[in-house]
């Protein structure tokens, strides 16, 4: 029965790779440029509804000490409740370069349709896109823009952690910090470098024009992945900036978390099927249980220990997510729930996103859309 220990050892090797990637994180990062060298930046913010900590997120952008930037908010509904927060922002920071644009779009991915409209109004040669609930730290703009001084770099992205206000979102946040982010580090270590994360995407407006504008990726749900891949196909590199931002999952219910995770899982499957199905090898907690059931205690214990240590090193060490130190004992439970999502994500093409039911075809394009209950 010793052969039943092999999957566990394979998973342990994967997480050892993640530890190596974590140790190398930040090496070879670009020098911090002096402020005078950095180009002006247009921050594009598509907004739909009032996300958790939305006002805190947009304030963190306005407070950036950067030579020249503007923030363009795009909404599709003139009655969007987020407009109240944007109006408050303009009152409290009257000198801030803020503009609001009503963007009606027929694009399958409405967010990207709004981005296309905002890009037409942007004044500056560098564009920054991130999710509406992203909270950033002081110095963020300098850090994420500086790598673009190298003409070989076409897009800058960054890691993120998640805040949570319910048991369900707490489990999801733990998965982001201890499973998803280690997978990102391993991918970079192994040379898989064409993807970007929606937490931050900074790129030149000229590169966007070369790939056909946002319209070229407006049919995909995984717009961040396809933007990164399209810029990579121009012969330019995608790099990670040495900064971590924070999103907020709010007080999700278990049902909302399931829907969210299932959408994410199916989107990855249709975007990168080989990586998706290969993900089964990384299920350390599952394979540790298999090893324990075969009385291969040494293999199960070693695998689980490596898994837990890696989660803490990446989550608490690199992401500075203090919740990981509190919740690390839940990692095996979260892994088993994640495996259930992975199994469900292997079937079906329907996902639910912001009040709509979408159907994806085999290359990740949105082929049907209909309204559904929240």
XYZ file of C-alpha atoms in Angstrom:
374
model
C 0.000 0.000 0.000
C 3.019 2.247 0.003
C 2.091 3.426 -3.508
C -0.817 5.310 -1.922
C 1.782 7.597 -0.360
C 3.009 8.777 -3.767
C 0.235 11.336 -4.454
C 0.811 12.833 -1.010
C 4.537 13.132 -1.679
C 3.834 14.748 -5.054
C 1.644 17.327 -3.319
C 4.371 17.883 -0.722
C 6.863 18.545 -3.516
C 4.497 21.131 -4.988
C 4.327 23.002 -1.688
C 8.092 22.733 -1.279
C 8.296 24.515 -4.642
C 5.966 27.145 -3.202
C 8.345 27.590 -0.262
C 11.251 28.062 -2.680
C 9.202 30.580 -4.654
C 8.341 32.393 -1.417
C 12.014 32.553 -0.439
C 12.825 34.066 -3.817
C 9.934 36.541 -3.727
C 11.140 40.093 -4.216
C 14.550 39.129 -5.604
C 15.450 41.006 -8.747
C 12.674 43.549 -8.284
C 13.165 46.834 -10.044
C 14.848 49.654 -8.186
C 12.533 52.316 -6.829
C 12.530 55.135 -9.337
C 12.810 58.745 -8.322
C 9.462 60.454 -8.506
C 10.436 62.732 -11.382
C 11.008 59.744 -13.685
C 7.562 58.240 -13.302
C 4.903 58.868 -15.970
C 1.443 60.287 -15.215
C -1.203 57.610 -14.632
C -4.914 57.295 -15.389
C -6.668 55.047 -12.851
C -9.723 53.377 -14.403
C -12.365 52.296 -11.890
C -15.415 50.424 -13.230
C -18.055 50.453 -10.496
C -21.247 48.492 -9.991
C -22.863 48.779 -6.597
C -21.286 49.612 -3.274
C -18.732 46.952 -2.469
C -17.618 46.375 1.144
C -15.164 49.103 2.219
C -15.697 50.879 -1.104
C -15.172 54.335 0.336
C -12.013 53.283 2.178
C -10.734 51.785 -1.064
C -11.220 54.891 -3.181
C -9.840 57.165 -0.457
C -6.668 55.080 -0.376
C -6.171 55.920 -4.071
C -6.862 59.640 -3.744
C -4.317 59.916 -0.912
C -1.450 58.608 -3.031
C 1.564 60.942 -3.086
C 2.273 60.737 -6.795
C 3.407 63.431 -9.199
C 0.435 63.318 -11.568
C -2.575 61.024 -11.802
C -6.324 61.025 -12.370
C -9.135 58.709 -11.297
C -11.937 57.918 -13.732
C -15.009 56.167 -12.336
C -17.335 54.399 -14.744
C -20.901 53.371 -13.906
C -23.587 51.813 -16.044
C -26.527 52.934 -13.912
C -27.145 56.629 -13.095
C -28.797 55.503 -9.840
C -25.860 53.337 -8.725
C -25.516 53.670 -4.909
C -21.726 53.913 -5.254
C -22.206 57.372 -6.754
C -23.012 58.684 -3.249
C -19.558 57.640 -2.062
C -17.906 59.129 -5.126
C -19.751 62.419 -4.533
C -18.570 62.371 -0.919
C -15.017 61.747 -2.116
C -15.192 64.776 -4.400
C -16.509 66.931 -1.530
C -13.818 65.835 0.892
C -10.997 66.030 -1.680
C -12.051 68.921 -3.922
C -8.629 69.223 -5.547
C -8.399 65.555 -6.471
C -8.494 64.820 -10.231
C -11.719 62.776 -10.178
C -14.236 62.314 -12.979
C -17.357 60.172 -13.323
C -18.533 58.701 -16.621
C -21.838 57.025 -17.423
C -20.985 54.105 -19.672
C -23.708 52.088 -21.336
C -22.359 48.990 -23.033
C -23.533 45.905 -24.874
C -20.265 44.059 -24.280
C -20.722 40.499 -22.937
C -18.399 41.436 -20.075
C -20.008 44.689 -18.933
C -17.055 45.628 -16.727
C -14.704 45.537 -19.703
C -17.233 47.509 -21.725
C -17.091 50.231 -19.069
C -13.283 50.096 -19.143
C -13.345 50.660 -22.903
C -15.365 53.831 -22.351
C -13.063 55.046 -19.582
C -9.979 54.426 -21.728
C -11.382 56.824 -24.316
C -11.442 59.584 -21.701
C -8.067 58.809 -20.104
C -5.482 61.563 -20.587
C -2.288 59.807 -19.619
C 0.023 57.246 -21.293
C -0.110 54.722 -18.439
C -3.359 53.057 -17.365
C -4.054 51.358 -14.035
C -7.030 49.049 -13.556
C -8.001 47.391 -10.303
C -11.180 46.143 -8.686
C -13.413 48.726 -7.049
C -12.915 47.357 -3.520
C -9.112 47.259 -3.587
C -7.468 49.090 -0.673
C -3.886 50.185 -1.333
C -1.045 51.308 0.904
C 0.944 54.568 0.713
C 3.513 54.483 -2.086
C 1.428 52.015 -4.107
C 1.332 54.094 -7.303
C 5.089 54.579 -7.361
C 5.755 50.908 -6.719
C 3.437 49.521 -9.401
C 4.389 52.099 -12.050
C 8.182 52.010 -11.700
C 8.683 48.646 -13.513
C 7.233 50.141 -16.710
C 10.376 52.280 -17.022
C 11.829 49.089 -18.519
C 10.496 48.913 -22.105
C 10.599 45.097 -22.007
C 7.914 45.070 -19.307
C 4.387 45.457 -20.602
C 2.182 44.888 -17.564
C 2.596 45.091 -13.797
C 0.331 43.214 -11.395
C 0.498 42.330 -7.689
C -0.528 39.870 -5.000
C -3.480 40.468 -2.722
C -5.035 39.345 0.538
C -8.705 39.390 1.578
C -10.611 40.763 4.540
C -13.653 38.799 5.726
C -16.676 39.403 7.963
C -18.396 36.008 8.081
C -17.406 32.366 8.609
C -17.868 31.604 4.904
C -15.807 34.534 3.670
C -13.227 33.795 6.379
C -12.709 30.344 4.849
C -12.505 31.840 1.355
C -9.965 34.429 2.501
C -7.879 31.641 4.014
C -7.906 29.836 0.665
C -6.755 32.963 -1.167
C -3.849 33.487 1.218
C -2.686 29.905 1.680
C -3.626 28.112 -1.541
C -4.217 30.522 -4.423
C -1.304 32.868 -3.745
C 1.169 29.975 -3.340
C -0.057 28.680 -6.730
C 0.691 32.093 -8.239
C 4.220 31.990 -6.819
C 4.803 28.473 -8.149
C 3.537 29.444 -11.595
C 5.992 32.340 -11.717
C 8.819 30.105 -10.503
C 8.107 27.606 -13.288
C 7.977 30.309 -15.971
C 4.196 30.571 -16.404
C 4.182 34.341 -16.738
C 1.429 35.411 -19.125
C -1.316 36.052 -16.570
C -2.282 39.097 -14.529
C -4.481 39.480 -11.450
C -7.437 41.870 -11.283
C -6.073 43.241 -8.002
C -3.823 45.502 -10.093
C -3.007 45.796 -13.790
C -0.749 48.649 -14.920
C 0.157 48.966 -18.594
C 0.790 51.465 -21.346
C -2.117 52.869 -23.331
C -0.073 52.182 -26.469
C 0.034 48.455 -25.644
C -3.723 48.438 -25.161
C -4.148 49.979 -28.602
C -1.846 47.359 -30.119
C -3.968 44.481 -28.854
C -7.168 46.117 -30.151
C -8.278 47.950 -27.028
C -10.459 46.583 -24.268
C -12.914 45.577 -26.984
C -10.548 42.723 -27.904
C -11.079 41.051 -24.516
C -14.650 42.178 -23.791
C -16.063 38.772 -24.702
C -14.140 36.968 -21.948
C -15.088 36.646 -18.296
C -11.428 36.203 -17.258
C -10.471 39.603 -18.656
C -7.406 39.920 -16.406
C -5.938 36.667 -17.696
C -6.596 37.563 -21.326
C -5.198 41.069 -20.964
C -1.978 39.628 -19.562
C -1.771 37.006 -22.281
C -2.449 39.538 -25.052
C 0.293 41.875 -23.846
C 2.670 38.931 -23.506
C 1.968 38.062 -27.154
C 3.310 41.513 -28.055
C 6.698 40.322 -26.786
C 6.470 42.186 -23.477
C 6.691 40.692 -19.993
C 4.202 40.599 -17.131
C 5.842 41.182 -13.739
C 4.711 41.390 -10.124
C 5.359 44.531 -8.121
C 6.635 44.073 -4.538
C 3.415 45.332 -2.975
C 0.318 43.592 -1.610
C -3.174 45.096 -1.814
C -6.343 44.094 0.008
C -9.813 43.176 -1.176
C -12.864 42.628 1.008
C -15.159 39.612 0.721
C -17.708 41.145 3.061
C -20.148 38.996 5.017
C -20.803 36.363 2.362
C -23.142 33.490 3.093
C -22.052 29.925 2.373
C -24.236 29.947 -0.727
C -22.651 33.153 -2.001
C -19.184 31.779 -1.335
C -20.011 28.573 -3.199
C -21.282 30.523 -6.218
C -18.243 32.789 -6.166
C -15.786 29.906 -5.918
C -17.624 27.899 -8.570
C -17.515 30.842 -10.989
C -13.815 31.226 -10.370
C -13.212 27.488 -10.798
C -15.124 27.151 -14.072
C -13.534 30.301 -15.453
C -10.054 28.894 -14.790
C -11.065 25.573 -16.358
C -12.112 27.117 -19.665
C -9.185 29.572 -19.688
C -6.385 27.159 -18.757
C -7.735 23.580 -18.833
C -4.348 21.855 -18.488
C -3.517 23.839 -15.371
C -6.993 23.265 -13.994
C -6.922 19.487 -14.242
C -3.299 19.351 -13.104
C -4.440 21.113 -9.948
C -5.585 17.761 -8.514
C -1.927 16.912 -7.834
C -1.663 19.857 -5.452
C -4.471 18.681 -3.140
C -2.180 18.104 -0.181
C -4.820 17.670 2.530
C -6.793 15.197 0.413
C -3.756 13.094 -0.416
C -2.563 13.242 3.190
C -5.896 11.682 4.197
C -5.420 9.006 1.551
C -1.951 8.279 2.948
C -3.323 8.091 6.499
C -6.046 5.675 5.367
C -3.315 3.440 3.906
C -1.399 3.629 7.216
C 1.380 5.628 5.568
C 1.529 7.961 8.547
C 4.955 9.376 7.711
C 3.860 10.481 4.234
C 0.584 11.984 5.397
C 2.196 13.814 8.309
C 5.046 15.171 6.182
C 2.684 16.358 3.441
C 0.282 18.026 5.834
C 3.147 19.707 7.694
C 4.643 21.112 4.498
C 1.197 22.291 3.405
C 0.544 24.103 6.683
C 3.996 25.677 6.885
C 3.749 26.954 3.301
C 0.346 28.475 3.967
C 1.659 30.356 6.992
C 4.861 31.493 5.249
C 3.013 32.856 2.213
C -0.134 34.077 3.968
C 1.354 35.641 7.083
C 4.880 36.238 5.808
C 4.490 37.566 2.263
C 0.887 38.778 2.262
C 1.038 40.083 5.858
C -2.383 38.556 6.448
C -2.636 38.323 10.236
C -5.791 36.204 10.028
C -3.690 33.312 8.748
C -1.948 32.966 12.113
C -5.362 32.749 13.749
C -6.943 30.403 11.237
C -4.092 28.198 9.976
C -5.551 25.157 11.747
C -8.528 25.407 9.356
C -6.335 24.892 6.280
C -7.155 21.150 5.877
C -10.894 21.864 6.143
C -10.633 24.675 3.610
C -8.660 22.389 1.299
C -11.363 19.731 1.350
C -14.043 22.326 0.631
C -11.830 23.616 -2.187
C -11.580 20.107 -3.605
C -15.386 19.899 -3.667
C -15.476 23.180 -5.603
C -12.817 21.837 -7.972
C -14.903 18.737 -8.663
C -18.029 20.803 -9.328
C -16.039 23.216 -11.477
C -15.011 20.376 -13.755
C -18.565 20.158 -15.064
C -20.948 22.717 -16.497
C -20.509 26.025 -18.275
C -22.870 28.305 -16.355
C -21.618 30.820 -13.787
C -23.298 33.538 -11.757
C -21.738 36.989 -11.680
C -23.173 40.212 -10.252
C -26.823 39.273 -10.659
C -26.474 37.614 -14.063
C -26.209 34.020 -15.164
C -23.527 33.616 -17.823
C -22.729 30.678 -20.056
C -19.139 30.193 -21.144
C -17.972 28.382 -24.238
C -14.878 26.200 -24.459
C -12.417 29.084 -24.953
C -13.742 31.186 -22.075
C -15.920 33.548 -24.073
C -19.320 34.530 -22.742
C -21.824 33.033 -25.181
C -25.084 33.681 -23.311
C -26.302 35.988 -20.581
C -29.545 36.238 -18.653
C -30.738 37.860 -15.457
C -31.019 35.687 -12.381
C -31.993 36.117 -8.758
C -29.218 37.320 -6.405
